[in-house]
């Protein structure tokens, strides 16, 4: 997984394959809370592993619930309505699905069982309104203080002075966020012992499908809420949360939207995108995104737990859609609009303004950067595709969905008119909120032109530290890594094993062409034998240097080296990465260090592995090897003309990595 503060996506041209979705965020956090309030232990399968579920798990632990990971399952033992811990400070990140329901449940528990709880989050959480929920809880008699601004977290939920009053319907606004109603529905069964609890909704209820998820899951935990239209909900007297024993979390339907869109845009000529984890039996409202995608042109087939998507109409067709029923997935429609003829209009999306960020503003600004024409209003957005695509660095506002949906803009070569631009996603790890390995998953199903796949070439003499540097840079960028020296070393090893002399060019070339090399993590395998350590031996390196002077050997290894150029990118190290193998590399670095420094590094390396060494003879060997690598007639060791020369004698590995990443970042001209 890459760690850089940006991710550059090259222009992409097609997509096919199968993806498995992570669990739904909405279902995961509701299930966790319900399990935490229940009698008994609930085994939760396929829970989403993300920032938002992590804060919920931490909160349950702090409240005294049993929380245990067993393999891929979570075992949650609930409180059965009794507070074992009377006071706690809970940090809930930017998880609205944790903040709102925990506020409701803990407010009534604190009030009735003399507890005190403080709930806070990151600064953005403190800008997300919660006043309507607090007003509703205060009607019951829950004493709640705002610790910052009125109407917003952080909050303190206090001990009560008398019994809570459930005789009158609890009124809550439904037109800002359905999460307030969900929070009350999840929390108020706790106060149903003496009579039914009625919740009345003021205003038109927004995002109804999320309420359906809530009701569906409450039923799984033994609570049958009676619903009267969308205006009134009654929790029967004596409702008690009972664990269903085990429960499965279905894949996230909002996350599915990116792959449905991917299929509609890029799965053509017999290709298909298959999505596993969510299907036509889903209880999530965002599954209805499929209908919207169909209206734009997607061909979708489905069954229980799966969807399959192909391109249908092309270019896509603009739509005019009330998106109140699919608020989260509708962001994906805004990006699909970049591939449509006409103007797409998405309406009734006022709730976008109070999500992880002001999503209407965010989408408008970022879509315009790509060249789209955008009009925004208080509760709508209109998008017309770019007449000319611009390269853009997409700001993501700590909003996972902005990051995920804009990744689709990299298919601009398919649009009408077409673009040829890469897209930079800033702060790409914000996808951790719901889909931590989104980009890694995307890369398994997309196709690029080989020459568009970015390459960073790092060449230099032996023991210059280029291997360590290249592999660290590859990890930081999440790119593939090619240690080309290992290919020459493996050829040397294979030749020695087969008794081929180091002067026999044809025999050596045959050994190179027949290499059965496999790279897996830090290990290198030759056929069925792990040879990682053998390859690093001095005599193998020396033989590699002799072997590598032969043009036939170099030619035999060429295709194998080129084949490492795969999405999302490649960092290659060796002697001729920038000059011969990848002459068009996006960045070339030529690492040097004095012979004395390199001899010392090699010496330390060998000693640390328990291999005896002598520093003077190491230095003599190094200099001999330099001379041979530099003076051979084919692909001699020398910097490419456009390489950045980099003497790293005085620098630590981290400093070297930072320097190269800085150059890389600057090279991309966003
Ligand atoms: O980088 P290294 O020490 O593992 O390389 C071993 C030998 O392989 C080196 O002395 C020269 C040869 N080599 C090469 O000729 N071209 C490359 N791209 C990489 C290594």
XYZ file of C-alpha atoms and ligand atoms in Angstrom:
690
model
C 0.000 0.000 0.000
C 1.418 3.350 -1.031
C 2.066 6.048 1.574
C 2.620 9.128 -0.576
C 0.340 12.155 -0.115
C -0.670 11.862 -3.779
C -1.474 9.147 -6.278
C -0.955 9.682 -9.997
C -3.277 7.681 -12.197
C -2.152 7.396 -15.820
C -4.745 7.615 -18.602
C -6.692 4.328 -18.524
C -8.348 2.678 -21.500
C -10.388 -0.393 -20.518
C -11.463 -2.541 -17.565
C -12.424 -6.122 -16.880
C -12.330 -8.668 -14.074
C -13.837 -9.422 -10.685
C -13.776 -7.329 -7.529
C -14.923 -8.221 -4.029
C -16.349 -5.369 -2.025
C -15.611 -4.556 1.590
C -18.551 -4.667 4.001
C -21.085 -1.858 4.096
C -20.219 0.984 6.424
C -23.859 1.708 7.284
C -24.595 -1.900 8.112
C -21.296 -2.457 9.930
C -21.686 0.355 12.424
C -25.383 -0.310 13.045
C -24.656 -3.992 13.639
C -21.818 -3.143 16.024
C -23.989 -0.825 18.090
C -26.906 -3.264 18.187
C -24.573 -6.119 19.156
C -23.072 -3.850 21.814
C -26.493 -3.142 23.338
C -27.745 -6.744 23.129
C -27.901 -9.631 25.498
C -25.454 -12.326 24.448
C -22.605 -12.565 21.988
C -22.932 -11.763 18.299
C -20.483 -13.135 15.761
C -20.138 -10.561 12.985
C -18.903 -11.843 9.614
C -17.384 -9.611 6.889
C -17.352 -6.487 9.025
C -15.895 -3.518 7.174
C -12.339 -2.850 8.346
C -12.041 0.925 8.121
C -11.499 4.123 10.084
C -15.203 4.472 10.879
C -15.677 0.931 12.166
C -12.445 1.121 14.133
C -13.703 4.105 16.150
C -16.956 2.240 16.832
C -15.103 -0.881 18.005
C -12.898 1.285 20.248
C -15.984 2.988 21.682
C -17.686 -0.337 22.462
C -14.515 -1.547 24.166
C -14.327 1.634 26.248
C -17.963 1.109 27.292
C -17.222 -2.381 28.590
C -18.537 -4.543 25.763
C -16.671 -7.725 24.891
C -14.877 -7.011 21.605
C -12.740 -9.741 20.174
C -11.359 -10.445 16.705
C -11.218 -14.127 15.804
C -9.820 -14.611 12.356
C -11.946 -12.522 10.035
C -14.879 -12.503 12.469
C -15.667 -10.186 15.360
C -17.248 -11.502 18.549
C -19.192 -8.740 20.303
C -20.678 -9.335 23.735
C -23.279 -6.724 24.553
C -24.206 -4.740 27.656
C -27.749 -6.139 27.876
C -28.961 -2.665 28.772
C -26.685 -2.222 31.840
C -23.730 0.168 31.981
C -20.667 -1.534 33.512
C -18.619 1.626 32.868
C -20.258 4.795 34.086
C -18.023 7.320 32.453
C -15.853 7.454 29.335
C -14.379 9.845 26.787
C -15.023 8.604 23.289
C -13.165 9.771 20.192
C -15.241 9.102 17.080
C -13.087 10.487 14.272
C -15.276 11.674 11.407
C -17.759 8.794 11.687
C -21.308 10.157 11.619
C -22.536 6.553 11.813
C -20.831 6.260 15.208
C -21.436 9.751 16.615
C -25.182 9.990 16.106
C -26.372 6.549 17.314
C -23.919 6.445 20.220
C -25.144 9.875 21.288
C -28.734 8.635 21.417
C -28.009 5.338 23.151
C -25.552 6.786 25.664
C -27.713 9.844 26.398
C -30.536 7.643 27.691
C -28.198 5.219 29.452
C -26.355 8.113 31.155
C -29.620 9.758 32.160
C -31.164 6.596 33.590
C -28.078 4.916 35.088
C -26.114 7.935 36.345
C -23.343 7.956 33.735
C -21.300 10.741 32.128
C -19.887 10.408 28.641
C -17.976 12.811 26.444
C -18.118 12.339 22.689
C -15.823 14.129 20.294
C -14.249 13.768 16.846
C -11.906 15.414 14.380
C -12.469 19.119 13.627
C -14.763 18.349 10.654
C -16.972 16.257 12.940
C -17.368 19.349 15.109
C -18.781 21.176 12.077
C -21.391 18.517 11.340
C -24.761 19.406 12.881
C -26.274 17.285 15.629
C -28.664 19.841 17.198
C -31.858 18.214 15.891
C -30.921 14.952 17.597
C -29.982 16.694 20.851
C -33.296 18.620 20.802
C -35.146 15.315 20.482
C -33.215 13.713 23.341
C -33.778 16.767 25.556
C -37.555 16.331 25.057
C -37.148 13.003 26.848
C -35.327 14.705 29.697
C -31.729 13.735 28.835
C -29.321 16.386 30.205
C -26.810 17.105 27.427
C -24.171 19.855 27.188
C -22.481 21.224 24.111
C -18.777 21.492 24.890
C -17.998 23.628 21.830
C -20.536 25.368 19.603
C -24.254 24.943 20.226
C -25.713 22.390 17.850
C -22.423 20.564 17.187
C -20.163 18.028 18.867
C -18.237 17.720 21.123
C -20.901 16.768 23.667
C -21.245 15.746 27.269
C -24.084 13.357 28.140
C -24.943 13.678 31.821
C -26.638 11.762 34.597
C -30.363 12.458 34.870
C -32.368 13.830 37.772
C -35.542 11.783 37.280
C -37.136 9.208 34.994
C -37.283 9.972 31.276
C -40.615 11.022 29.835
C -41.718 8.837 26.959
C -45.426 9.590 27.220
C -45.507 12.068 24.320
C -44.128 11.373 20.857
C -40.489 12.418 20.496
C -40.287 14.877 17.621
C -37.282 14.926 15.312
C -36.499 16.745 12.101
C -36.172 14.413 9.167
C -35.155 16.762 6.401
C -31.497 17.417 7.291
C -30.131 13.935 7.871
C -31.847 10.599 8.322
C -29.090 9.693 10.758
C -30.938 11.517 13.570
C -33.962 9.291 13.184
C -31.739 6.240 12.838
C -29.973 7.219 16.051
C -33.265 7.480 17.953
C -34.582 4.220 16.517
C -31.400 2.426 17.545
C -31.207 3.995 21.016
C -34.764 4.399 22.299
C -35.660 0.722 22.735
C -33.550 1.196 25.902
C -36.394 3.255 27.409
C -39.360 1.157 26.267
C -39.720 -0.813 29.523
C -42.786 1.074 30.794
C -44.599 1.830 27.578
C -44.222 2.133 23.830
C -41.957 4.916 22.527
C -43.188 6.937 19.589
C -40.993 9.037 17.333
C -42.659 11.581 15.063
C -40.805 13.001 12.081
C -41.104 16.710 11.263
C -40.606 17.660 7.625
C -40.068 15.426 4.630
C -37.840 12.498 5.629
C -34.606 12.474 3.618
C -32.627 9.338 2.593
C -35.450 6.883 3.460
C -33.496 3.811 2.361
C -31.117 4.294 5.280
C -34.104 4.122 7.636
C -35.074 0.861 5.968
C -31.623 -0.537 6.757
C -32.062 0.569 10.366
C -35.508 -1.061 10.682
C -34.300 -4.216 8.971
C -31.356 -4.594 11.350
C -33.425 -3.733 14.432
C -35.717 -6.605 13.454
C -32.691 -8.919 13.242
C -31.893 -7.904 16.836
C -35.395 -8.597 18.124
C -37.009 -5.168 17.857
C -40.068 -4.853 15.629
C -40.648 -1.138 15.064
C -44.116 -0.246 13.799
C -44.008 2.238 10.977
C -46.801 4.589 10.022
C -45.842 5.962 6.608
C -42.583 7.854 7.011
C -43.987 10.205 9.679
C -44.323 8.068 12.777
C -42.418 5.126 14.241
C -43.367 3.212 17.382
C -41.069 1.004 19.430
C -43.275 -1.530 21.285
C -43.297 -1.623 25.079
C -40.690 -3.950 26.562
C -38.513 -4.124 23.433
C -35.193 -5.820 24.177
C -32.138 -6.184 21.999
C -31.395 -9.870 21.487
C -28.364 -11.114 19.615
C -29.229 -13.061 16.453
C -26.157 -15.231 17.232
C -24.352 -14.418 14.059
C -24.817 -11.877 11.332
C -23.257 -11.285 7.926
C -22.460 -7.780 6.704
C -23.159 -7.416 3.004
C -20.759 -5.591 0.682
C -21.068 -1.824 0.514
C -23.531 -0.794 -2.179
C -22.147 2.746 -2.288
C -18.677 1.291 -2.918
C -20.188 -0.863 -5.648
C -21.146 2.312 -7.504
C -17.534 2.973 -8.587
C -17.276 -0.434 -10.182
C -20.712 -0.250 -11.761
C -19.623 3.042 -13.309
C -16.304 1.456 -14.285
C -18.124 -1.278 -16.196
C -20.442 1.227 -17.876
C -17.480 3.322 -19.012
C -14.725 0.830 -19.721
C -15.988 -2.764 -20.047
C -16.485 -2.953 -23.818
C -15.633 -5.446 -26.589
C -16.598 -8.526 -24.588
C -15.205 -7.282 -21.286
C -17.243 -7.282 -18.048
C -16.817 -6.125 -14.471
C -18.144 -8.590 -11.926
C -18.832 -7.260 -8.445
C -19.112 -9.707 -5.549
C -20.503 -8.987 -2.074
C -23.632 -7.094 -3.007
C -26.439 -7.938 -5.400
C -30.132 -7.675 -6.101
C -31.008 -9.007 -2.613
C -29.276 -6.062 -0.928
C -31.004 -4.209 1.928
C -29.019 -1.061 1.100
C -30.734 1.793 -0.639
C -27.680 2.615 -2.734
C -28.214 -0.602 -4.674
C -30.694 1.510 -6.620
C -27.719 3.318 -8.081
C -27.832 0.446 -10.559
C -31.071 1.858 -12.022
C -29.509 5.289 -12.421
C -26.435 3.774 -14.078
C -28.730 1.828 -16.426
C -30.498 5.046 -17.317
C -27.120 6.497 -18.304
C -26.352 3.463 -20.457
C -24.880 0.676 -18.288
C -25.816 -2.926 -18.979
C -26.223 -4.614 -15.607
C -27.172 -8.172 -14.758
C -27.467 -9.307 -11.153
C -28.226 -12.075 -8.711
C -28.014 -12.573 -4.939
C -24.662 -11.152 -3.846
C -23.377 -10.211 -7.302
C -23.604 -7.706 -10.112
C -22.134 -7.839 -13.595
C -21.688 -4.707 -15.639
C -20.851 -3.961 -19.267
C -20.847 -0.863 -21.375
C -24.198 -0.358 -23.108
C -24.958 3.031 -24.617
C -21.835 4.997 -25.529
C -21.243 7.805 -24.956
C -23.319 7.711 -21.808
C -26.638 9.540 -21.732
C -27.123 12.561 -19.505
C -29.909 12.206 -16.922
C -32.040 14.477 -14.785
C -32.544 12.629 -11.522
C -33.895 13.228 -8.023
C -31.114 11.551 -6.010
C -32.638 11.730 -2.549
C -32.839 7.933 -2.424
C -29.137 7.419 -3.304
C -27.313 10.382 -1.781
C -23.869 8.780 -1.480
C -23.764 6.818 -4.715
C -25.088 9.816 -6.637
C -21.613 11.382 -6.453
C -20.531 8.657 -8.864
C -23.200 9.842 -11.332
C -21.583 13.272 -11.261
C -18.352 11.727 -12.543
C -20.166 9.521 -15.070
C -21.548 12.783 -16.452
C -18.011 13.478 -17.773
C -18.614 10.664 -20.259
C -22.129 11.656 -21.299
C -23.555 13.792 -24.056
C -25.718 16.597 -22.695
C -26.069 18.017 -19.217
C -26.629 15.768 -16.217
C -28.719 17.283 -13.444
C -28.743 15.740 -9.959
C -31.366 17.200 -7.636
C -32.625 16.954 -4.048
C -29.113 16.444 -2.704
C -29.075 19.095 0.053
C -27.714 16.431 2.444
C -24.432 16.526 0.448
C -23.692 19.822 2.153
C -23.459 18.280 5.638
C -21.476 15.139 4.807
C -17.737 14.510 5.255
C -17.308 17.804 3.436
C -19.678 20.143 1.574
C -19.926 17.693 -1.281
C -21.809 19.921 -3.705
C -19.096 22.575 -3.485
C -16.312 19.979 -3.567
C -17.663 18.180 -6.628
C -18.243 21.450 -8.484
C -14.715 22.736 -7.865
C -12.988 19.478 -8.765
C -15.119 18.653 -11.828
C -14.359 22.140 -13.170
C -10.627 21.466 -12.781
C -10.978 18.654 -15.329
C -12.685 21.000 -17.772
C -16.356 20.223 -17.055
C -19.005 22.937 -17.008
C -20.738 22.865 -13.633
C -23.615 24.781 -12.100
C -24.332 24.305 -8.400
C -27.300 25.309 -6.301
C -28.324 24.804 -2.672
C -29.591 21.295 -3.381
C -28.586 20.419 -6.943
C -25.647 20.146 -9.310
C -25.489 20.209 -13.124
C -22.567 18.828 -15.090
C -21.652 18.972 -18.779
C -18.618 17.032 -20.021
C -15.338 18.816 -20.794
C -14.867 20.126 -24.318
C -11.163 19.836 -23.510
C -9.731 17.750 -20.676
C -7.224 19.365 -18.367
C -4.766 17.538 -16.162
C -5.812 18.098 -12.614
C -4.721 17.422 -9.063
C -7.964 16.497 -7.331
C -8.312 17.818 -3.818
C -10.254 15.233 -1.779
C -11.339 17.165 1.333
C -10.758 14.137 3.588
C -13.757 12.636 1.817
C -13.354 9.017 0.721
C -16.082 9.298 -1.890
C -14.491 12.278 -3.621
C -11.252 10.293 -3.918
C -12.954 7.147 -5.225
C -15.302 8.681 -7.739
C -12.636 10.935 -9.285
C -10.429 7.930 -10.011
C -12.859 7.240 -12.885
C -11.833 10.484 -14.588
C -8.640 8.691 -15.664
C -10.674 6.996 -18.394
C -10.688 10.343 -20.238
C -9.126 8.751 -23.370
C -12.507 7.017 -23.872
C -14.582 10.203 -23.625
C -16.022 12.302 -26.457
C -14.085 14.442 -26.994
C -11.227 12.362 -25.636
C -8.536 13.462 -23.226
C -5.015 12.105 -22.768
C -4.394 13.272 -19.247
C -3.308 11.614 -16.032
C -5.216 12.494 -12.874
C -3.581 13.145 -9.528
C -5.589 12.230 -6.430
C -4.405 14.173 -3.378
C -4.476 12.545 0.060
C -5.599 9.268 -1.535
C -5.479 7.342 1.747
C -8.677 9.096 2.847
C -10.425 6.123 1.198
C -9.615 4.346 4.485
C -12.962 5.539 5.805
C -14.843 2.859 3.896
C -12.570 1.097 1.386
C -8.948 1.024 2.538
C -7.628 -0.846 -0.511
C -9.839 0.810 -3.108
C -7.000 1.847 -5.423
C -5.214 -1.484 -5.133
C -8.511 -3.185 -6.059
C -9.056 -0.814 -8.972
C -5.591 -1.567 -10.369
C -6.413 -5.275 -10.576
C -9.153 -4.649 -13.173
C -7.992 -1.746 -15.327
C -5.891 -1.554 -18.487
C -3.434 1.128 -19.584
C -1.163 1.514 -22.567
C 2.267 0.208 -21.464
C 3.930 3.465 -22.422
C 1.551 5.359 -20.121
C 2.574 3.306 -17.082
C 4.980 5.486 -15.105
C 8.572 4.320 -14.674
C 11.186 5.633 -12.318
C 14.696 4.415 -13.211
C 17.404 4.330 -10.579
C 20.851 3.363 -11.836
C 24.246 3.353 -10.227
C 27.352 1.344 -9.425
C 27.441 -1.611 -7.104
C 26.789 -0.932 -3.397
C 25.673 2.615 -4.122
C 22.514 2.005 -2.148
C 20.322 2.162 -5.259
C 18.602 -1.148 -4.453
C 17.592 -0.071 -0.946
C 16.533 3.317 -2.260
C 14.572 1.918 -5.203
C 12.722 -0.612 -3.105
C 11.782 2.004 -0.472
C 10.589 4.409 -3.173
C 8.536 1.599 -4.736
C 6.870 0.871 -1.404
C 6.105 4.557 -0.822
C 4.534 4.912 -4.263
C 2.842 1.496 -4.161
C 4.656 0.647 -7.406
C 6.158 -2.592 -8.625
C 9.870 -2.977 -8.081
C 12.420 -4.440 -10.473
C 15.874 -5.297 -9.156
C 17.431 -5.917 -12.561
C 20.750 -6.905 -11.006
C 18.931 -9.923 -9.576
C 18.260 -11.099 -13.142
C 21.974 -11.017 -13.984
C 22.802 -12.632 -10.656
C 20.200 -15.346 -11.258
C 21.641 -15.950 -14.704
C 25.073 -16.320 -13.111
C 23.711 -18.725 -10.499
C 21.832 -20.800 -13.066
C 24.907 -20.894 -15.325
C 27.137 -22.032 -12.473
C 24.655 -24.738 -11.529
C 24.545 -25.938 -15.135
C 28.344 -25.801 -15.495
C 28.248 -23.096 -18.174
C 31.558 -21.209 -18.406
C 31.588 -17.441 -17.945
C 33.066 -17.098 -21.432
C 30.347 -19.101 -23.234
C 28.063 -16.326 -24.565
C 25.542 -18.647 -26.214
C 25.337 -20.921 -23.160
C 24.903 -17.954 -20.826
C 22.226 -16.421 -23.062
C 20.370 -19.732 -23.025
C 20.563 -19.782 -19.216
C 19.173 -16.217 -19.145
C 16.365 -17.017 -21.562
C 15.392 -20.113 -19.575
C 15.290 -18.473 -16.123
C 12.296 -19.545 -14.060
C 12.388 -16.522 -11.775
C 9.634 -15.607 -9.371
C 9.515 -12.534 -7.120
C 7.304 -12.732 -4.078
C 7.603 -9.944 -1.527
C 11.233 -9.871 -0.408
C 11.898 -13.379 -1.717
C 13.296 -14.460 -5.052
C 12.752 -18.003 -6.300
C 14.573 -19.824 -9.078
C 12.293 -22.702 -10.014
C 11.394 -24.358 -6.689
C 14.376 -23.014 -4.757
C 14.436 -19.800 -2.791
C 17.659 -18.080 -3.830
C 17.357 -14.639 -2.208
C 20.484 -15.157 -0.069
C 22.488 -17.068 -2.687
C 22.016 -14.229 -5.130
C 23.577 -11.707 -2.751
C 26.844 -13.626 -2.426
C 29.946 -11.785 -3.594
C 31.114 -14.452 -6.039
C 27.662 -14.514 -7.650
C 27.750 -10.720 -8.049
C 31.199 -10.923 -9.604
C 30.068 -13.621 -12.019
C 26.986 -11.491 -12.818
C 29.260 -8.637 -13.759
C 31.228 -10.918 -16.124
C 28.077 -12.466 -17.569
C 26.469 -9.084 -18.182
C 29.081 -7.947 -20.716
C 27.596 -10.244 -23.381
C 25.034 -8.643 -25.728
C 23.174 -11.959 -26.157
C 22.668 -12.214 -22.383
C 21.421 -8.646 -22.143
C 19.062 -9.225 -25.042
C 17.737 -12.438 -23.463
C 16.813 -10.529 -20.291
C 15.250 -7.553 -22.033
C 11.666 -8.773 -22.427
C 11.568 -10.018 -18.838
C 12.591 -6.569 -17.614
C 10.047 -4.787 -19.815
C 7.283 -7.074 -18.549
C 7.600 -5.520 -15.084
C 6.122 -2.272 -16.395
C 2.621 -2.728 -15.031
C 0.054 -0.554 -13.313
C 0.197 1.451 -11.178
C 3.891 1.988 -12.011
C 7.441 0.656 -11.782
C 10.597 1.569 -9.942
C 13.508 -0.194 -11.642
C 17.094 -0.253 -10.462
C 20.239 -1.394 -12.214
C 22.914 -0.114 -14.558
C 21.006 0.630 -17.752
C 17.403 1.191 -16.669
C 17.432 4.827 -17.776
C 19.735 4.397 -20.786
C 18.631 1.166 -22.500
C 15.640 -0.628 -20.976
C 13.382 2.341 -20.143
C 14.903 5.262 -22.073
C 11.557 7.095 -21.825
C 11.360 6.736 -18.019
C 9.498 9.616 -16.366
C 12.357 10.178 -13.938
C 15.926 8.892 -14.051
C 18.188 8.984 -11.056
C 21.851 8.044 -11.119
C 23.120 7.260 -7.654
C 26.775 7.514 -6.748
C 28.795 7.384 -3.580
C 32.542 7.310 -3.108
C 34.234 3.900 -3.346
C 35.240 4.229 0.314
C 31.639 4.800 1.451
C 30.321 1.982 -0.722
C 32.981 -0.462 0.497
C 32.050 0.376 4.063
C 28.322 -0.130 3.379
C 28.934 -3.479 1.755
C 31.228 -4.459 4.659
C 28.574 -3.630 7.261
C 25.950 -5.456 5.252
C 28.026 -8.652 5.100
C 29.118 -8.522 8.744
C 25.512 -8.011 9.866
C 24.605 -11.212 8.054
C 27.496 -13.032 9.793
C 29.524 -13.270 6.581
C 33.249 -12.596 7.165
C 34.621 -9.728 5.051
C 37.685 -7.554 4.571
C 37.113 -3.915 3.791
C 40.228 -3.403 1.650
C 39.581 -6.331 -0.619
C 35.887 -5.340 -0.870
C 36.969 -1.916 -2.072
C 39.381 -3.399 -4.604
C 36.615 -5.707 -5.902
C 34.207 -2.810 -6.134
C 36.576 -0.702 -8.146
C 37.326 -3.606 -10.488
C 33.598 -4.188 -10.961
C 32.962 -0.474 -11.607
C 35.661 -0.477 -14.233
C 34.230 -3.548 -15.980
C 30.604 -2.285 -15.818
C 31.677 1.132 -17.126
C 33.979 0.000 -19.879
C 31.958 -2.788 -21.470
C 30.805 -1.945 -24.975
C 27.117 -2.778 -24.539
C 25.020 -0.824 -22.075
C 27.958 0.422 -20.050
C 27.253 1.851 -16.633
C 26.809 5.588 -17.169
C 24.175 8.141 -16.291
C 21.493 8.859 -18.886
C 21.855 12.358 -20.264
C 18.687 13.474 -18.544
C 19.386 11.654 -15.255
C 19.509 13.430 -11.928
C 22.949 12.753 -10.458
C 22.688 11.923 -6.818
C 25.690 11.517 -4.525
C 24.223 9.933 -1.434
C 27.474 9.457 0.549
C 26.313 11.811 3.291
C 22.592 10.963 3.356
C 20.468 8.494 5.296
C 18.114 6.147 3.420
C 15.075 8.187 4.515
C 16.650 11.396 3.255
C 17.417 9.736 -0.082
C 13.834 8.467 -0.418
C 12.422 11.889 0.427
C 14.693 13.533 -2.165
C 13.652 11.118 -4.935
C 9.952 11.458 -4.068
C 10.326 15.223 -4.234
C 11.794 14.955 -7.741
C 9.053 12.517 -8.728
C 6.351 14.809 -7.439
C 7.840 17.782 -9.305
C 8.276 15.803 -12.557
C 4.562 15.164 -12.905
C 3.678 18.821 -13.503
C 0.206 18.984 -12.004
O 23.155 -4.389 -8.942
P 23.854 -5.729 -8.728
O 25.071 -5.598 -7.917
O 22.898 -6.751 -8.175
O 24.269 -6.227 -10.196
C 25.037 -7.364 -10.420
C 25.746 -7.231 -11.759
O 24.790 -7.346 -12.807
C 26.435 -5.912 -11.991
O 27.793 -5.937 -11.594
C 26.292 -5.651 -13.455
C 25.108 -6.448 -13.845
N 23.944 -5.611 -14.131
C 23.863 -5.057 -15.380
O 24.755 -5.223 -16.187
N 22.767 -4.329 -15.718
C 21.804 -4.104 -14.831
N 20.731 -3.383 -15.191
C 21.879 -4.644 -13.524
C 22.996 -5.378 -13.200
